PDB file of C-alpha atoms and ligand atoms in Angstrom:
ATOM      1  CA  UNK W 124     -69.791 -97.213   4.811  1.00 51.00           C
ATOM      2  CA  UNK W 125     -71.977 -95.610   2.376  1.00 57.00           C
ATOM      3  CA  UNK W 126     -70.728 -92.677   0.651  1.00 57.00           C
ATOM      4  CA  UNK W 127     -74.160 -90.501   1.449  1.00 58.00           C
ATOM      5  CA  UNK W 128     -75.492 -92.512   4.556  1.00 62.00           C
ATOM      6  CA  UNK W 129     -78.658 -90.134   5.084  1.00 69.00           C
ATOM      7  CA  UNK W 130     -79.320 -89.792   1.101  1.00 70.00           C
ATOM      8  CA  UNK W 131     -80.548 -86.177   0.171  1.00 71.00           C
ATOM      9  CA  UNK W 132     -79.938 -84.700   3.423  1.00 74.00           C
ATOM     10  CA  UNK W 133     -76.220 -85.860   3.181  1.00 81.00           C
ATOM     11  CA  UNK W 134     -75.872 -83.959  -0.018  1.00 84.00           C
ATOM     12  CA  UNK W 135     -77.605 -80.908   1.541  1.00 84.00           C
ATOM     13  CA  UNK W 136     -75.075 -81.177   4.871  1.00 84.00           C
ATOM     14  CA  UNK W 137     -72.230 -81.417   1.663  1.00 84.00           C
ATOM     15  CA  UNK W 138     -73.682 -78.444  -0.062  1.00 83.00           C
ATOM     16  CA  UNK W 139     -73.672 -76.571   3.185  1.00 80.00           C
ATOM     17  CA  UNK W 140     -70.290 -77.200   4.356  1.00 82.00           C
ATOM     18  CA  UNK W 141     -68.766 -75.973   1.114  1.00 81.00           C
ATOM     19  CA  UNK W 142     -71.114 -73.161   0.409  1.00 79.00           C
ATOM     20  CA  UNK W 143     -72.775 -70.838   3.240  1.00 79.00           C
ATOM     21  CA  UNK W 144     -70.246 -72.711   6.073  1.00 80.00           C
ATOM     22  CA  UNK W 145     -66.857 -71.197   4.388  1.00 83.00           C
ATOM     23  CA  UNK W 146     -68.817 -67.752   3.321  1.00 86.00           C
ATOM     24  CA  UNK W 147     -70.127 -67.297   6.742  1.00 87.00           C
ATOM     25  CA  UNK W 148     -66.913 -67.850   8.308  1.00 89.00           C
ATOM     26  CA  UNK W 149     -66.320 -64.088   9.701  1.00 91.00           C
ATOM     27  CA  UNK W 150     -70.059 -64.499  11.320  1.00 92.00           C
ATOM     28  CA  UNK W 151     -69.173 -67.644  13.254  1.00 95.00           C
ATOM     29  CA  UNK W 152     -66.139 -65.179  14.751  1.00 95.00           C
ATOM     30  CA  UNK W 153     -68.393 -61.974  14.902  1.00 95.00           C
ATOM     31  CA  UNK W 154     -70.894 -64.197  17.589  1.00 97.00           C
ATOM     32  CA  UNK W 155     -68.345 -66.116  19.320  1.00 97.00           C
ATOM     33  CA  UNK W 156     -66.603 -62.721  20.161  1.00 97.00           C
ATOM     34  CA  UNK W 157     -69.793 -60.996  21.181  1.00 97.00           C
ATOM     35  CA  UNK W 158     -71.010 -63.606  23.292  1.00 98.00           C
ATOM     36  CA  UNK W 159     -67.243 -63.432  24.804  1.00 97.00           C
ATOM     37  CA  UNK W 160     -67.145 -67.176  27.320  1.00 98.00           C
ATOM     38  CA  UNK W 161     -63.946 -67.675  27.819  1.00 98.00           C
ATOM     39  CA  UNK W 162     -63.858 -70.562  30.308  1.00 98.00           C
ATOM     40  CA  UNK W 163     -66.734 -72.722  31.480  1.00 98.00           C
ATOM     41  CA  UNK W 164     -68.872 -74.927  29.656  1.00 98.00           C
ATOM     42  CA  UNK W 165     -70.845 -73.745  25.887  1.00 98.00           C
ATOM     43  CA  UNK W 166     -73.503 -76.340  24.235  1.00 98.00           C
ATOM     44  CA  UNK W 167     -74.388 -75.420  20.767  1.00 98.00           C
ATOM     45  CA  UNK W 168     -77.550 -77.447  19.461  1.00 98.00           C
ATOM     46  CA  UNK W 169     -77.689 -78.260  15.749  1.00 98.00           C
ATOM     47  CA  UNK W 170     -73.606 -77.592  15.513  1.00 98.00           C
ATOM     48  CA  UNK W 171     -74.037 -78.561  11.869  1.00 96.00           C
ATOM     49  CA  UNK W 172     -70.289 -78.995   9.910  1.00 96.00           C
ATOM     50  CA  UNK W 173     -69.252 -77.218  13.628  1.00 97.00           C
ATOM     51  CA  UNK W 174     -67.926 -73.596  12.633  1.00 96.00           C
ATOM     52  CA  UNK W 175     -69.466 -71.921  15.797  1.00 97.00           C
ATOM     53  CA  UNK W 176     -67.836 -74.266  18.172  1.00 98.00           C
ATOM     54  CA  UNK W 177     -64.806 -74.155  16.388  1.00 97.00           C
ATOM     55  CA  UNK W 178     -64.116 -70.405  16.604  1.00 96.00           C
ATOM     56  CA  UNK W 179     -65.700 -70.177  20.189  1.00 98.00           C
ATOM     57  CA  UNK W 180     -63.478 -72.645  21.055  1.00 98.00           C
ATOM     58  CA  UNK W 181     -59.845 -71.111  19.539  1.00 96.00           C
ATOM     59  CA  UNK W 182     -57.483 -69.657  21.781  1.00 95.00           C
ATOM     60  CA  UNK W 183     -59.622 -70.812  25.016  1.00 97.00           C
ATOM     61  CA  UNK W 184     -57.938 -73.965  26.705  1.00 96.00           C
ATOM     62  CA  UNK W 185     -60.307 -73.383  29.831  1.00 98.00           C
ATOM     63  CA  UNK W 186     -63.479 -73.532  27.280  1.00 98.00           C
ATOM     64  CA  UNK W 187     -65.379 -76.765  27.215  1.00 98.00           C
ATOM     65  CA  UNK W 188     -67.643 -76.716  23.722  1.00 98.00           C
ATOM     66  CA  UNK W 189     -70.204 -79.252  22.831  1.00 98.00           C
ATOM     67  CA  UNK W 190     -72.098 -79.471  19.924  1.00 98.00           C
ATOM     68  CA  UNK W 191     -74.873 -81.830  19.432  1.00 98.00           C
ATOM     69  CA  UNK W 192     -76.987 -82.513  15.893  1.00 98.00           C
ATOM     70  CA  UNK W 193     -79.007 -84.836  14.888  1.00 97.00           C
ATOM     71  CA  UNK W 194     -77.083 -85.451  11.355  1.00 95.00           C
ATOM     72  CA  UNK W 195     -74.396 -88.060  11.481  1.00 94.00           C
ATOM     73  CA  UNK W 196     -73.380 -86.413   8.272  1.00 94.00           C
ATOM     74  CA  UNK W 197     -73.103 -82.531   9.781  1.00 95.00           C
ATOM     75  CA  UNK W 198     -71.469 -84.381  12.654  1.00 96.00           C
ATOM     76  CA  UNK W 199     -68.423 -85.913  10.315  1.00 95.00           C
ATOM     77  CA  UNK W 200     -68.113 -83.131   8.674  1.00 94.00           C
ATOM     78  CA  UNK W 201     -67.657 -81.239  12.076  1.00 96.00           C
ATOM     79  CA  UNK W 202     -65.204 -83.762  13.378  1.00 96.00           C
ATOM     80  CA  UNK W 203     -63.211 -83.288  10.301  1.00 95.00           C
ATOM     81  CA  UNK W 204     -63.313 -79.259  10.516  1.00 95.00           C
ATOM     82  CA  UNK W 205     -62.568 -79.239  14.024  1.00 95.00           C
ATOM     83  CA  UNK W 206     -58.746 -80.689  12.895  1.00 93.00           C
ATOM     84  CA  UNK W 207     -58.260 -82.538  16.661  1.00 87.00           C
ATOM     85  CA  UNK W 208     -59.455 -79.596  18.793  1.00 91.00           C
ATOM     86  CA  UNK W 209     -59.508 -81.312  22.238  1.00 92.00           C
ATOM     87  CA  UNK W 210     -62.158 -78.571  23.528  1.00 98.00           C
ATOM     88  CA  UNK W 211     -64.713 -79.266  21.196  1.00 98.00           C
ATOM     89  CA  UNK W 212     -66.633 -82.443  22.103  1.00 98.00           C
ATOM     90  CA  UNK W 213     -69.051 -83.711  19.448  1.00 98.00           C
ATOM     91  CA  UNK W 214     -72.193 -85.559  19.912  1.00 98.00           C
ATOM     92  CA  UNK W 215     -75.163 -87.062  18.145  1.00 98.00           C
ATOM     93  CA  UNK W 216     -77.933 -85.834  20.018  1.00 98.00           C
ATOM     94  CA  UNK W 217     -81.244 -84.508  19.872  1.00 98.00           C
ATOM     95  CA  UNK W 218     -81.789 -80.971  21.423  1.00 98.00           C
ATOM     96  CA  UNK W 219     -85.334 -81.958  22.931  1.00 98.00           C
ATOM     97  CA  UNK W 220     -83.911 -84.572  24.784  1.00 98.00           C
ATOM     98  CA  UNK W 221     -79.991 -83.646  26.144  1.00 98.00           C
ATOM     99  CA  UNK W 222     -78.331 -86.050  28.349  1.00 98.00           C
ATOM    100  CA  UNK W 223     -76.228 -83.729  29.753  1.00 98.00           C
ATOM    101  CA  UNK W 224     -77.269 -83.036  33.549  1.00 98.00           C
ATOM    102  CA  UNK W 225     -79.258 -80.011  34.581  1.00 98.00           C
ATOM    103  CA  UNK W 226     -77.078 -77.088  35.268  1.00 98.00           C
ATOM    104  CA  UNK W 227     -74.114 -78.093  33.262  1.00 98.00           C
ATOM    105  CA  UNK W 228     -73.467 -74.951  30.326  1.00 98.00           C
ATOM    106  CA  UNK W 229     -72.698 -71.307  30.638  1.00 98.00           C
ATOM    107  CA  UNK W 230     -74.035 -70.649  27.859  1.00 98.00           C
ATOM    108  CA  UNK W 231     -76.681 -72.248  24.682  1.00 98.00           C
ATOM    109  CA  UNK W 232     -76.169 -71.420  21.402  1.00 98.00           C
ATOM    110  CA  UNK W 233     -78.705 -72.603  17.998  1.00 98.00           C
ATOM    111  CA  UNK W 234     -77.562 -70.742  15.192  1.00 97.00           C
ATOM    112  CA  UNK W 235     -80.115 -71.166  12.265  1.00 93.00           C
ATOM    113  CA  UNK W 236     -81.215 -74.142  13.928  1.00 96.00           C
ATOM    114  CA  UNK W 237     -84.826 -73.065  15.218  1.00 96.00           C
ATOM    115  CA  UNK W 238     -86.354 -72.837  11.605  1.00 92.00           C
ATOM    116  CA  UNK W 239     -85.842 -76.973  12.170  1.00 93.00           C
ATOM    117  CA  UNK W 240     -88.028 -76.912  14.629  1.00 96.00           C
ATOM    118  CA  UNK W 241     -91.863 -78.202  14.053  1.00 94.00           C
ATOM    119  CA  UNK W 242     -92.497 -77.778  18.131  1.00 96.00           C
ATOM    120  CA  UNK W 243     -89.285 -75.651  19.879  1.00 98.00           C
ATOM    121  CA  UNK W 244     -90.819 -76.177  23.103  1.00 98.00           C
ATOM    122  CA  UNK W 245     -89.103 -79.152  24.176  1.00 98.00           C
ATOM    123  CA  UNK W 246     -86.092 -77.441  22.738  1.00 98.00           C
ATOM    124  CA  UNK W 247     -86.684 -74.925  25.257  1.00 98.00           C
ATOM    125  CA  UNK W 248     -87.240 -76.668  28.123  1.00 98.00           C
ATOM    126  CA  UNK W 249     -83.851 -78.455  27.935  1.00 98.00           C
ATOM    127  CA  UNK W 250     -81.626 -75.314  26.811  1.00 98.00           C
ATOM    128  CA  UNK W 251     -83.029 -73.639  30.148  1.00 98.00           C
ATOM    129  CA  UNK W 252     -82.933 -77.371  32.302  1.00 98.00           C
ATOM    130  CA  UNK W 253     -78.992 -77.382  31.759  1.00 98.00           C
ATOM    131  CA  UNK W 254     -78.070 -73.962  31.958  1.00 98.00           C
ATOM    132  CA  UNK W 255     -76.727 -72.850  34.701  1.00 98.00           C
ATOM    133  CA  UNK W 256     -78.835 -69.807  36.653  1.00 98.00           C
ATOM    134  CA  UNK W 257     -78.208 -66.495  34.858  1.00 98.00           C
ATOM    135  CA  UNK W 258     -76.972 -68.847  32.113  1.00 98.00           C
ATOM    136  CA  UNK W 259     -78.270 -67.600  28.027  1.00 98.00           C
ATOM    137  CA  UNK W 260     -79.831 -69.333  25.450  1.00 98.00           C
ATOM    138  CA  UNK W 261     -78.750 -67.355  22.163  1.00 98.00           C
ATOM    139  CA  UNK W 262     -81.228 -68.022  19.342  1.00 98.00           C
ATOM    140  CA  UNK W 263     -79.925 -67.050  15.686  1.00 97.00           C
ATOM    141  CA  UNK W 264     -81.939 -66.735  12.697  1.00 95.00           C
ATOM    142  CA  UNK W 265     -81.272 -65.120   9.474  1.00 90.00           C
ATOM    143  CA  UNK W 266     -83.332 -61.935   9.216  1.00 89.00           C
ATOM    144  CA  UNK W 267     -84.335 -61.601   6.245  1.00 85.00           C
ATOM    145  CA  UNK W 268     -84.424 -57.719   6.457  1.00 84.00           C
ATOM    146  CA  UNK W 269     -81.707 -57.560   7.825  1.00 83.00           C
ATOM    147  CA  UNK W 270     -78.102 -55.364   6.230  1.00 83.00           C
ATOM    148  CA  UNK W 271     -75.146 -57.497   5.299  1.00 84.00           C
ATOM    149  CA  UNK W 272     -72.207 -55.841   7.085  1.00 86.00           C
ATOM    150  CA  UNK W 273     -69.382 -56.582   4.467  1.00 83.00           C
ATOM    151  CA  UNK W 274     -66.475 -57.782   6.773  1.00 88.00           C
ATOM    152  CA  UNK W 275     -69.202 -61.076   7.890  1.00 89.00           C
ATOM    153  CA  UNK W 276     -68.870 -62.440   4.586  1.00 89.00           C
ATOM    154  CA  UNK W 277     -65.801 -64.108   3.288  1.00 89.00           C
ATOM    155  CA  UNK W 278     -66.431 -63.879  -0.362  1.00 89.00           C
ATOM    156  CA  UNK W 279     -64.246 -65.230  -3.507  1.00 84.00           C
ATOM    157  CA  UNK W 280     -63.165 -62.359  -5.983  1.00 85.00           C
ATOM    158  CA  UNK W 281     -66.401 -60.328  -4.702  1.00 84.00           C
ATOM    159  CA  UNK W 282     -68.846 -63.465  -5.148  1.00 86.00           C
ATOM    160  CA  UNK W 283     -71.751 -63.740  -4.708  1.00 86.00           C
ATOM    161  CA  UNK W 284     -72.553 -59.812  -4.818  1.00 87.00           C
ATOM    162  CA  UNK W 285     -74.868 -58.228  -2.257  1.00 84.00           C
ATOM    163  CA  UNK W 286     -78.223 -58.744  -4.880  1.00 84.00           C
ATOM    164  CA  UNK W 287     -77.736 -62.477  -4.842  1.00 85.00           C
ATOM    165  CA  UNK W 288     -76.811 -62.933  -0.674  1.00 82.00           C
ATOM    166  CA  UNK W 289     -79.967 -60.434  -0.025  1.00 80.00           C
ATOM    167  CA  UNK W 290     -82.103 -62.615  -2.373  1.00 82.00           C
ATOM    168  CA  UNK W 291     -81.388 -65.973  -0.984  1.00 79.00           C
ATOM    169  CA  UNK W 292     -80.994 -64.473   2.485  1.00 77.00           C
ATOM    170  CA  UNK W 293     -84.871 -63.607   2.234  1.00 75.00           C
ATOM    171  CA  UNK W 294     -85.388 -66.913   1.119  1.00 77.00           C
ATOM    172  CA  UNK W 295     -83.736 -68.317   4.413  1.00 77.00           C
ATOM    173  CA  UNK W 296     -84.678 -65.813   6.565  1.00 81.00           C
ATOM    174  CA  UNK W 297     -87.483 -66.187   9.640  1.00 87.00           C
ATOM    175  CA  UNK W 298     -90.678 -64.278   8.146  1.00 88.00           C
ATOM    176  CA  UNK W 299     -92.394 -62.243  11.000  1.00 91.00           C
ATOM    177  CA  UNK W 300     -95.458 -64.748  11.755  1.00 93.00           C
ATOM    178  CA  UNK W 301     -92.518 -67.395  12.502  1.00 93.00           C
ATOM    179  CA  UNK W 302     -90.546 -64.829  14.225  1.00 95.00           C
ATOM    180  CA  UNK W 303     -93.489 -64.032  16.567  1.00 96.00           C
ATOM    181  CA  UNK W 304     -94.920 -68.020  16.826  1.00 96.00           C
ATOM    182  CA  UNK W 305     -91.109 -68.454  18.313  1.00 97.00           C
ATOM    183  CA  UNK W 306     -90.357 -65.605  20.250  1.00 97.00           C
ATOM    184  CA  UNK W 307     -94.578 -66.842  21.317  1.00 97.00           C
ATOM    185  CA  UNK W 308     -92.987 -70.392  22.475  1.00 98.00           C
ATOM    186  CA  UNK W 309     -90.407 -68.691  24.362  1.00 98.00           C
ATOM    187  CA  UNK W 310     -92.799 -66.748  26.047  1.00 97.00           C
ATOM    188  CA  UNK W 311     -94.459 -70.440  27.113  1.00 98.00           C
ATOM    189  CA  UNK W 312     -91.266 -72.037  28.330  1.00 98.00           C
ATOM    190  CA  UNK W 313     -89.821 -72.040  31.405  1.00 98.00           C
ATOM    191  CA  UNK W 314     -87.794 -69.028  29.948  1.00 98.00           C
ATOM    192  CA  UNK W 315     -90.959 -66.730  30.111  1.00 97.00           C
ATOM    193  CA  UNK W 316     -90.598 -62.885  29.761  1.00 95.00           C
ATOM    194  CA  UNK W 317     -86.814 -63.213  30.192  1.00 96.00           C
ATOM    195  CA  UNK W 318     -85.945 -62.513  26.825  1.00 96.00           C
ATOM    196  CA  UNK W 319     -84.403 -60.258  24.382  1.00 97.00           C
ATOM    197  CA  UNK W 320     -85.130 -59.499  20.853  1.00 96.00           C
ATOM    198  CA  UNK W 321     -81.721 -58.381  19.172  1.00 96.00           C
ATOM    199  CA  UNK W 322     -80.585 -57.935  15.947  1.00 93.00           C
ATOM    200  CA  UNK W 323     -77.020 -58.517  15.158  1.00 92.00           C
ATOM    201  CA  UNK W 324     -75.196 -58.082  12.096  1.00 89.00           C
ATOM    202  CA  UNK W 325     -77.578 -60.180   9.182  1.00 89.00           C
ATOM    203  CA  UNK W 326     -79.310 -62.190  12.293  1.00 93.00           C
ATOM    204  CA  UNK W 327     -82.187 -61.884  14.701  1.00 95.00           C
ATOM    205  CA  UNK W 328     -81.453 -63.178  17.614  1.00 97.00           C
ATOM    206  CA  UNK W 329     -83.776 -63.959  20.951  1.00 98.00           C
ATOM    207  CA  UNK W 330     -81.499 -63.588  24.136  1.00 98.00           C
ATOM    208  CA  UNK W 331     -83.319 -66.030  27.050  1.00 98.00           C
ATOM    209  CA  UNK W 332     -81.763 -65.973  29.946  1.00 98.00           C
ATOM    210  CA  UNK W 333     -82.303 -68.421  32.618  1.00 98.00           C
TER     211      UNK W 333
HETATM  212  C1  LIG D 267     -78.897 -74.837   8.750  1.00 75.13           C
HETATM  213  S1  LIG D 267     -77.985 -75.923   9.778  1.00 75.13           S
HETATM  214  C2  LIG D 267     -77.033 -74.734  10.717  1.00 75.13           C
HETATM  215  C3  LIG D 267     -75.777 -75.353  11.265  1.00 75.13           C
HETATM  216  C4  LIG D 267     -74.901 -74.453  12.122  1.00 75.13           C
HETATM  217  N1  LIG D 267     -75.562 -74.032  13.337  1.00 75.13           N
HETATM  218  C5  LIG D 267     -74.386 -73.263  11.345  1.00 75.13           C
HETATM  219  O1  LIG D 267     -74.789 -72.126  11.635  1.00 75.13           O
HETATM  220  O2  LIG D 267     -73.561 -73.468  10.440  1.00 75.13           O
HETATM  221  C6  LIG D 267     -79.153 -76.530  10.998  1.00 75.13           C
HETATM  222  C7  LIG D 267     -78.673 -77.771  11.735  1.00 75.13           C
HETATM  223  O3  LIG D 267     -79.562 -78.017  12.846  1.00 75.13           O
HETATM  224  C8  LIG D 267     -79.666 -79.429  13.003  1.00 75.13           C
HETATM  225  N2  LIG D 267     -80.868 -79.699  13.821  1.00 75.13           N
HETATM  226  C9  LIG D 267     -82.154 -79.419  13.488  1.00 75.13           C
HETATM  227  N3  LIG D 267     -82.991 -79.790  14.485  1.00 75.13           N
HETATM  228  C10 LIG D 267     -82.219 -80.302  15.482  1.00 75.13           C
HETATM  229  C11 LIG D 267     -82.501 -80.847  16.769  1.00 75.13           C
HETATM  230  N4  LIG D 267     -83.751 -80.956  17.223  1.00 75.13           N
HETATM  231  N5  LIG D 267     -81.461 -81.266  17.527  1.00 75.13           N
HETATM  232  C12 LIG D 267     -80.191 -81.176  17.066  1.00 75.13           C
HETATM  233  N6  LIG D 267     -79.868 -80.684  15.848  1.00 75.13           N
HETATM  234  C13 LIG D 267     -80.863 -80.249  15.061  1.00 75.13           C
HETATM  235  C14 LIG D 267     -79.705 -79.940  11.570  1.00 75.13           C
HETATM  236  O4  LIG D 267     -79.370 -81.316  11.486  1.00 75.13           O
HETATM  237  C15 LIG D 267     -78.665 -79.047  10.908  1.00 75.13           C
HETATM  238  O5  LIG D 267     -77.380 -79.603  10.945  1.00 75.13           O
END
């Protein structure tokens, strides 16, 4: 097997993994607590090296949590951090086209994911096809105006200060014309008006409910 099977973008999934992945850590916590599912069934597209699943997942046997990315290289790094969890399922999948049945999760998480996405309405269609009815659809992105509540961050000896996290944070971050062309595709899907623009700790966040 090649050492970087997907060339640049297996770097970047590297990079990731041991950068914002371990210094986002308390964040992954911070939503999986707010959004509180403690048994049932949680899909979380673009899962990436898996931290969201991972802490939704701790210290709740009756909690079934998928994630699905395209990146064979996010996924292996995933399988690795998930250390043998047997209620976090991984899977190689695209989120406009889930194979899971329709009415099969609780709840639909894409942290940072959306920013991927060139056309989210297929995206859409399938979050809200296999949630269940009243299910939510969580949408993260970083907002780039957003304060950095200190205890999201696990830093090393104070690094990186605020300055540098704020600067590349902008750089990340949703801009309001893509804010509004998403929250606009929302408004298309089958999702409609049922939705909530939040902010929470350094994210935005659209709440769709089904
Ligand atoms: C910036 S990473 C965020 C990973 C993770 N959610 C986190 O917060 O650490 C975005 C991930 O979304 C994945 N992705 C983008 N579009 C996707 C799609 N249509 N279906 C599944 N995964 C997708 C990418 O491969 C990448 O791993």
């Amino acid at each position: 097997m090649a050492l970087f099977p997907e060339g640049r973008q297996s770097l970047t999934a590297y990079a990731y993994n041991m950068g914002p992945a371990v210094l986002y850590q308390p964040a992954y916590r911070f939503i999986a607590a707010d959004i509180g599912l403690e048994a049932g069934a949680w899909l979380d597209i673009g899962c990436g090296p898996g931290w969201l699943c991972i802490r939704a997942a701790a210290g709740h046997p009756e909690l079934d949590v998928v994630g699905i990315d395209t990146s064979e290289t996010m996924l292996s790094l995933a399988e690795t951090n998930k250390r043998g969890r047997l209620n976090v399922t991984l899977r190689k999948m695209d989120g406009a086209q889930i194979i899971y049945p329709a009415g099969t999760f609780d709840v639909v998480t894409a942290v940072q994911a959306a920013h991927h996405w060139t056309d989210p309405g297929p995206i859409l269609a399938e979050a809200w096809r296999v949630l269940v009815t009243g299910g939510r659809f969580y949408l993260y992105e970083a907002d780039p105006d957003g304060e950095i509540p200190a205890d999201w961050l696990q830093r090393r000896a104070g690094w990186p200060p605020d300055a540098i996290l704020r600067r590349r944070w902008r750089r990340y971050g949703m801009d309001q014309a893509r804010w509004d062309a998403l929250k606009a595709a929302v408004a298309a899907s089958p999702f409609g008006d049922s939705v909530e623009d939040e902010r929470h700790g350094f994210y935005r966040r659209l709440v769709c409910t089904r």
